[in-house]
């Protein structure tokens, strides 16, 4: 059973003692000895906090004092819940407190968490309708976790393009398997959209494409390619464009991110190749889209494969592995066959007409994500709460064209 957290909000209480009475009822009814108590209080309410701690008979307890900025305290609440492994939060507050907390709950927590409110006395207050601005400003001021943003780049792609593969350092995510530069939010993971947006902002500042957003693939593990300018599909695993400034990004946490660049036709593309997408031919489909839709010649296209799980750490069932070329499968007695996804994509690209010397997939840009926990996220290694890195590429604007600049004091890492 997942641990729970009980939040006692003394910062917005009426002061009559009703919150403390509700806490005693909660403690008496709670059979989960692992539940953690989190007390939020103003700087002058430490006596009430001490009394609450004395009445608590559950698991651990902690006090978050000096409630002056709701966004910062809501973030500290999330940190405390995550450190306790809690997904169920039972909140004891006043009607006024609930009005303030709801907006920050939506901004900082995902649907993975559940909130239950028990209200003391006091007047109902108008709810805070918009907390995103406060949360964004608070996250922007946080120090980077694990050091500055670090990218992998390839000398194969010329300077008329911007590109890179992100690593896991330099962001603000704190959940261990998502720490720290997680670039994807999901209802099934702990990082909210606000946290991911701050991580993407820091990546953009470091890589040089701020304030442009990442045009992240909407992955379905297939072979559909979106050509920017046409109607965007609901899901797709590759995208191509000849529009300067559009930053295409392929997410990855073991699956192979591929970057495509044609310096003659001035076109770029990205693809996400998991084992299913590899078998369906997403790499070859991207090459085809660049030639038929953007006028590229296959002999001019450059392709860089990024960090992904290696055959040392990735295996499939025998019937699945049998669908790959024999040279991409390592068979071991008594174990599932190991599959080399990078080699399978290289072979596919060569068959699609890309010259072998136009493909870069060596360890300088394509190390095994599972083998390097300090540098990369990995689904194979970390399980369901895995983080996501990305490969990205864009066509730089012509020299002399105005380039947006980040504001001063932006807190870039």
Coordinates of C-alpha atoms in Angstrom, one line a residue:
X1 CA 0.0 0.0 0.0
X2 CA 1.2 3.5 -0.9
X3 CA 2.1 5.7 2.1
X4 CA -0.2 8.6 2.8
X5 CA 0.5 12.1 4.0
X6 CA -1.7 14.2 6.3
X7 CA -1.4 17.9 5.9
X8 CA -2.4 20.1 8.8
X9 CA -2.7 23.7 7.6
X10 CA -2.4 26.0 10.6
X11 CA -1.4 28.9 8.5
X12 CA -5.0 29.5 7.3
X13 CA -6.8 28.2 10.4
X14 CA -9.3 30.3 12.4
X15 CA -7.3 29.7 15.6
X16 CA -10.2 28.2 17.6
X17 CA -8.6 24.8 17.8
X18 CA -10.9 23.0 15.3
X19 CA -8.0 22.0 13.1
X20 CA -6.2 20.3 15.9
X21 CA -9.5 18.4 16.8
X22 CA -9.8 17.2 13.3
X23 CA -6.2 16.0 13.4
X24 CA -6.9 14.0 16.5
X25 CA -9.9 12.4 14.8
X26 CA -7.7 11.6 11.8
X27 CA -5.0 10.0 14.0
X28 CA -7.6 7.9 15.8
X29 CA -9.1 6.7 12.6
X30 CA -5.9 6.1 10.6
X31 CA -4.6 2.6 10.7
X32 CA -1.6 3.3 8.5
X33 CA 1.4 3.6 10.8
X34 CA 3.5 4.8 7.8
X35 CA 1.5 8.0 7.2
X36 CA 3.5 11.2 7.6
X37 CA 2.2 14.3 9.2
X38 CA 3.1 17.6 7.5
X39 CA 2.3 20.8 9.5
X40 CA 2.1 24.1 7.7
X41 CA 2.2 27.1 10.0
X42 CA 3.0 30.8 10.2
X43 CA 6.2 31.8 11.9
X44 CA 4.4 32.6 15.2
X45 CA 2.4 29.4 15.4
X46 CA 5.1 27.1 16.6
X47 CA 3.3 26.2 19.9
X48 CA 0.3 25.0 18.0
X49 CA 2.6 23.0 15.7
X50 CA 4.3 21.4 18.7
X51 CA 1.0 20.5 20.1
X52 CA 0.0 18.9 16.8
X53 CA 3.2 16.9 16.7
X54 CA 2.5 15.6 20.2
X55 CA -0.9 14.4 19.3
X56 CA 0.2 12.6 16.2
X57 CA 0.4 8.8 16.6
X58 CA 1.1 7.9 13.0
X59 CA 4.5 7.7 11.2
X60 CA 7.0 10.5 10.9
X61 CA 6.2 14.2 11.1
X62 CA 7.7 17.5 10.0
X63 CA 6.9 21.2 10.2
X64 CA 7.0 23.6 7.3
X65 CA 7.0 27.0 9.0
X66 CA 6.7 30.6 7.9
X67 CA 4.0 30.4 5.3
X68 CA 4.5 33.6 3.4
X69 CA 4.6 32.5 -0.3
X70 CA 1.9 29.9 -1.1
X71 CA 3.8 28.6 -4.2
X72 CA 7.0 27.9 -2.3
X73 CA 5.2 26.2 0.6
X74 CA 3.1 24.1 -1.8
X75 CA 6.3 23.0 -3.5
X76 CA 7.8 22.1 -0.1
X77 CA 4.7 20.1 0.6
X78 CA 5.3 18.2 -2.6
X79 CA 8.9 17.6 -1.7
X80 CA 7.8 16.3 1.7
X81 CA 5.2 14.0 0.2
X82 CA 7.6 12.7 -2.4
X83 CA 10.3 12.0 0.2
X84 CA 7.8 10.0 2.2
X85 CA 6.6 8.2 -1.0
X86 CA 3.1 9.5 -0.4
X87 CA 0.5 9.7 -3.2
X88 CA -2.6 10.1 -1.0
X89 CA -2.8 13.5 0.8
X90 CA -5.4 14.2 3.4
X91 CA -5.6 17.9 4.0
X92 CA -7.0 19.5 7.2
X93 CA -7.6 23.2 6.6
X94 CA -10.2 25.9 6.7
X95 CA -12.5 26.9 3.8
X96 CA -10.2 29.8 3.1
X97 CA -7.1 27.5 3.1
X98 CA -8.8 25.2 0.6
X99 CA -9.5 28.1 -1.7
X100 CA -5.8 28.9 -1.8
X101 CA -4.5 25.4 -1.9
X102 CA -6.6 24.0 -4.8
X103 CA -5.0 26.2 -7.5
X104 CA -1.5 25.2 -6.3
X105 CA -2.5 21.5 -6.1
X106 CA -3.4 21.7 -9.8
X107 CA -0.2 23.4 -10.8
X108 CA 2.3 21.3 -8.9
X109 CA 0.7 17.8 -8.6
X110 CA -0.3 15.4 -11.2
X111 CA -3.4 13.1 -11.2
X112 CA -1.2 10.4 -9.7
X113 CA -1.8 12.1 -6.4
X114 CA -5.2 12.1 -4.6
X115 CA -6.3 14.9 -2.3
X116 CA -9.0 14.7 0.4
X117 CA -10.0 17.9 2.3
X118 CA -11.5 18.1 5.8
X119 CA -12.6 21.6 6.7
X120 CA -12.7 23.4 10.0
X121 CA -14.7 26.5 10.6
X122 CA -14.3 29.9 9.0
X123 CA -15.7 31.8 6.1
X124 CA -15.5 30.5 2.5
X125 CA -13.0 32.6 0.5
X126 CA -12.9 33.0 -3.3
X127 CA -10.6 30.4 -4.7
X128 CA -7.3 31.4 -6.3
X129 CA -8.1 31.0 -9.9
X130 CA -4.6 31.2 -11.4
X131 CA -1.4 29.9 -9.7
X132 CA 0.7 29.2 -12.8
X133 CA 2.5 32.5 -12.7
X134 CA 3.5 32.2 -9.1
X135 CA 4.6 28.6 -9.5
X136 CA 6.7 29.4 -12.6
X137 CA 8.4 32.3 -10.8
X138 CA 9.1 30.2 -7.8
X139 CA 10.6 27.3 -9.9
X140 CA 12.7 29.7 -11.9
X141 CA 14.5 30.8 -8.7
X142 CA 15.4 27.2 -7.6
X143 CA 19.0 26.1 -7.9
X144 CA 19.8 23.4 -10.4
X145 CA 20.0 19.8 -9.1
X146 CA 23.2 18.0 -9.8
X147 CA 25.0 20.8 -11.6
X148 CA 24.6 22.7 -14.8
X149 CA 22.8 21.5 -18.0
X150 CA 25.1 19.3 -20.1
X151 CA 24.5 18.2 -23.7
X152 CA 25.9 15.7 -26.1
X153 CA 26.5 17.0 -29.6
X154 CA 28.0 15.5 -32.8
X155 CA 30.5 17.1 -35.2
X156 CA 28.6 15.4 -38.0
X157 CA 25.9 18.0 -38.0
X158 CA 27.1 21.4 -39.4
X159 CA 26.8 24.7 -37.7
X160 CA 23.9 25.9 -39.8
X161 CA 21.8 23.7 -37.5
X162 CA 21.4 23.7 -33.7
X163 CA 21.2 20.3 -32.1
X164 CA 21.9 18.2 -29.0
X165 CA 21.0 15.3 -26.7
X166 CA 20.1 16.2 -23.2
X167 CA 21.4 14.5 -20.1
X168 CA 19.7 14.3 -16.7
X169 CA 21.5 17.1 -14.9
X170 CA 20.6 20.8 -14.6
X171 CA 16.9 20.7 -13.8
X172 CA 14.6 21.1 -10.8
X173 CA 13.0 17.7 -10.5
X174 CA 13.7 16.0 -7.2
X175 CA 12.0 12.6 -7.3
X176 CA 15.1 10.3 -7.6
X177 CA 14.2 8.5 -10.8
X178 CA 13.1 11.9 -12.4
X179 CA 16.0 14.0 -11.1
X180 CA 16.8 16.4 -12.4
X181 CA 16.2 17.5 -16.0
X182 CA 13.1 15.4 -16.7
X183 CA 11.5 16.7 -19.9
X184 CA 8.2 14.9 -19.9
X185 CA 5.1 15.1 -17.7
X186 CA 2.5 12.3 -17.5
X187 CA -0.6 11.7 -15.4
X188 CA 1.1 8.5 -14.3
X189 CA 4.3 10.2 -13.0
X190 CA 5.1 12.6 -10.2
X191 CA 6.5 15.6 -12.2
X192 CA 3.8 18.2 -13.0
X193 CA 3.7 20.2 -16.2
X194 CA 5.0 23.2 -14.4
X195 CA 8.2 21.4 -13.3
X196 CA 8.8 20.0 -16.8
X197 CA 8.3 23.4 -18.4
X198 CA 10.9 24.9 -16.1
X199 CA 13.3 22.1 -17.1
X200 CA 12.6 22.7 -20.8
X201 CA 13.2 26.5 -20.2
X202 CA 16.6 25.8 -18.7
X203 CA 17.5 23.4 -21.6
X204 CA 16.4 26.0 -24.1
X205 CA 18.6 28.7 -22.5
X206 CA 21.6 26.4 -22.4
X207 CA 21.2 25.1 -25.9
X208 CA 20.4 28.5 -27.5
X209 CA 16.9 28.2 -28.8
X210 CA 15.1 30.1 -26.0
X211 CA 12.3 31.3 -26.1
X212 CA 11.2 28.8 -28.7
X213 CA 9.4 25.7 -27.3
X214 CA 10.3 22.2 -28.0
X215 CA 8.0 20.6 -30.6
X216 CA 8.0 17.2 -28.8
X217 CA 6.9 14.1 -30.7
X218 CA 3.6 12.6 -29.5
X219 CA 4.8 9.1 -29.4
X220 CA 2.7 6.0 -30.1
X221 CA 5.6 3.6 -31.0
X222 CA 4.7 3.5 -34.6
X223 CA 6.1 4.9 -37.9
X224 CA 3.8 7.9 -38.6
X225 CA 5.7 11.1 -39.7
X226 CA 4.4 14.6 -39.3
X227 CA 5.4 17.2 -41.9
X228 CA 5.2 20.6 -40.1
X229 CA 2.7 22.7 -42.0
X230 CA 0.2 19.9 -42.5
X231 CA -2.5 18.9 -40.0
X232 CA -0.8 17.5 -36.9
X233 CA -1.7 13.9 -36.2
X234 CA -2.9 12.9 -32.7
X235 CA 0.1 10.7 -32.4
X236 CA 3.3 10.3 -34.3
X237 CA 6.9 9.1 -33.8
X238 CA 8.7 11.3 -36.3
X239 CA 8.6 14.9 -37.6
X240 CA 10.3 16.8 -40.4
X241 CA 10.5 20.4 -41.5
X242 CA 12.3 23.0 -43.6
X243 CA 11.1 25.9 -41.4
X244 CA 13.9 27.8 -39.7
X245 CA 13.5 28.1 -35.9
X246 CA 11.2 25.2 -35.3
X247 CA 12.8 23.0 -32.7
X248 CA 11.9 19.4 -33.2
X249 CA 12.5 17.0 -30.3
X250 CA 12.4 13.2 -29.9
X251 CA 11.9 12.0 -26.3
X252 CA 13.8 8.9 -25.1
X253 CA 14.5 6.9 -22.0
X254 CA 16.0 3.8 -23.7
X255 CA 14.3 4.1 -27.1
X256 CA 16.6 5.5 -29.8
X257 CA 16.3 9.2 -30.6
X258 CA 17.4 10.0 -34.1
X259 CA 18.3 13.5 -35.5
X260 CA 18.2 14.1 -39.3
X261 CA 19.8 17.1 -41.0
X262 CA 20.2 17.9 -44.7
X263 CA 22.6 20.9 -45.2
X264 CA 21.9 21.1 -48.9
X265 CA 18.1 21.3 -48.8
X266 CA 18.2 22.9 -45.4
X267 CA 15.8 20.5 -43.7
X268 CA 15.7 18.6 -40.4
X269 CA 13.8 15.7 -38.8
X270 CA 13.6 13.7 -35.6
X271 CA 12.4 10.2 -34.9
X272 CA 11.7 8.0 -31.8
X273 CA 12.6 4.4 -32.4
X274 CA 11.6 1.9 -29.7
X275 CA 11.7 -1.8 -30.6
X276 CA 8.2 -1.6 -32.1
X277 CA 8.9 1.5 -34.1
X278 CA 12.2 0.1 -35.3
X279 CA 10.5 -3.0 -36.6
X280 CA 7.8 -0.8 -38.3
X281 CA 10.6 1.2 -40.0
X282 CA 10.2 4.7 -38.5
X283 CA 13.8 5.6 -39.4
X284 CA 13.2 4.8 -43.1
X285 CA 9.8 6.5 -43.0
X286 CA 11.5 9.7 -41.8
X287 CA 14.0 9.5 -44.7
X288 CA 11.1 9.0 -47.1
X289 CA 9.2 12.0 -45.8
X290 CA 12.3 14.2 -46.1
X291 CA 12.8 13.2 -49.8
X292 CA 9.2 13.2 -50.9
X293 CA 7.9 16.2 -48.9
X294 CA 11.0 18.5 -48.5
X295 CA 13.0 17.7 -51.7
X296 CA 16.0 16.2 -49.9
X297 CA 18.4 13.8 -51.6
X298 CA 19.2 10.7 -49.6
X299 CA 22.9 11.1 -50.2
X300 CA 22.8 14.5 -48.5
X301 CA 21.0 13.5 -45.3
X302 CA 23.0 13.2 -42.1
X303 CA 21.7 11.1 -39.2
X304 CA 22.9 11.0 -35.5
X305 CA 21.6 8.3 -33.1
X306 CA 21.5 9.4 -29.5
X307 CA 21.6 7.8 -26.1
X308 CA 19.6 4.6 -25.8
X309 CA 19.6 1.2 -24.2
X310 CA 22.4 -1.1 -25.5
X311 CA 22.2 -4.8 -26.2
X312 CA 24.0 -5.2 -22.9
X313 CA 20.8 -4.2 -21.0
X314 CA 17.9 -4.9 -23.5
X315 CA 16.3 -8.2 -24.3
X316 CA 13.0 -9.4 -25.8
X317 CA 11.1 -12.6 -26.0
X318 CA 12.5 -15.1 -28.6
X319 CA 9.6 -14.6 -31.0
X320 CA 10.0 -10.8 -30.8
X321 CA 13.8 -10.9 -31.2
X322 CA 13.4 -13.2 -34.2
X323 CA 11.8 -10.3 -36.2
X324 CA 15.1 -8.4 -36.1
X325 CA 18.1 -9.0 -38.5
X326 CA 20.2 -11.8 -37.2
X327 CA 23.3 -9.6 -36.7
X328 CA 21.2 -7.4 -34.3
X329 CA 20.4 -10.3 -31.9
X330 CA 22.7 -11.9 -29.4
X331 CA 21.4 -15.3 -28.2
X332 CA 22.3 -16.7 -24.8
X333 CA 21.4 -20.1 -23.4
X334 CA 18.8 -19.9 -20.7
X335 CA 18.2 -16.1 -21.2
X336 CA 16.1 -14.0 -23.5
X337 CA 17.9 -12.8 -26.6
X338 CA 19.6 -9.4 -26.4
X339 CA 18.7 -7.0 -29.1
X340 CA 20.8 -4.1 -30.5
X341 CA 18.4 -1.4 -31.5
X342 CA 21.0 1.1 -32.6
X343 CA 22.5 -1.4 -35.1
X344 CA 19.0 -2.3 -36.3
X345 CA 18.3 1.4 -37.1
X346 CA 21.7 1.8 -38.7
X347 CA 21.0 -1.1 -41.0
X348 CA 17.5 0.3 -41.8
X349 CA 19.0 3.7 -42.7
X350 CA 21.6 2.2 -44.9
X351 CA 19.0 0.2 -46.7
X352 CA 17.0 3.5 -47.1
X353 CA 19.9 5.0 -49.0
X354 CA 21.8 6.9 -46.3
X355 CA 25.6 6.6 -46.9
X356 CA 27.2 4.7 -44.0
X357 CA 29.6 7.6 -43.3
X358 CA 26.6 9.9 -42.9
X359 CA 25.4 7.9 -39.9
X360 CA 26.9 8.5 -36.4
X361 CA 26.0 6.0 -33.6
X362 CA 29.2 5.7 -31.6
X363 CA 29.5 5.8 -27.8
X364 CA 30.3 9.6 -27.9
X365 CA 26.7 10.4 -28.7
X366 CA 25.0 7.0 -28.1
X367 CA 26.0 5.4 -24.8
X368 CA 23.8 2.9 -23.1
X369 CA 21.2 4.8 -21.0
X370 CA 20.7 1.9 -18.6
X371 CA 24.5 1.6 -17.9
X372 CA 24.9 5.3 -17.0
X373 CA 22.5 6.2 -14.1
X374 CA 24.3 9.5 -13.3
X375 CA 23.9 10.7 -16.9
X376 CA 20.7 9.3 -18.3
X377 CA 17.2 8.3 -17.5
X378 CA 16.2 4.7 -18.2
X379 CA 12.9 2.9 -18.2
X380 CA 14.6 -0.5 -18.2
X381 CA 16.6 0.4 -15.1
X382 CA 14.2 2.7 -13.2
X383 CA 10.7 1.2 -13.8
X384 CA 7.4 3.1 -14.2
X385 CA 8.6 6.4 -12.6
X386 CA 11.3 7.0 -15.2
X387 CA 12.4 10.4 -16.4
X388 CA 12.8 11.4 -20.0
X389 CA 15.7 13.0 -22.0
X390 CA 15.4 14.2 -25.6
X391 CA 17.3 14.7 -28.8
X392 CA 16.5 18.0 -30.6
X393 CA 17.4 19.8 -33.8
X394 CA 16.5 23.1 -35.6
X395 CA 17.5 25.1 -38.6
X396 CA 19.2 28.3 -37.5
X397 CA 17.8 31.6 -38.9
X398 CA 19.9 33.3 -41.6
X399 CA 22.6 35.6 -40.4
X400 CA 21.3 39.1 -39.7
X401 CA 17.8 37.9 -38.8
X402 CA 16.7 39.1 -35.3
X403 CA 17.0 36.4 -32.6
X404 CA 14.9 36.6 -29.4
X405 CA 17.1 37.0 -26.3
X406 CA 16.2 35.8 -22.8
X407 CA 15.4 38.4 -20.3
X408 CA 18.1 39.5 -17.8
X409 CA 18.1 37.8 -14.4
X410 CA 16.4 34.7 -15.9
X411 CA 18.1 32.2 -13.6
X412 CA 19.6 30.2 -16.4
X413 CA 21.7 27.3 -15.3

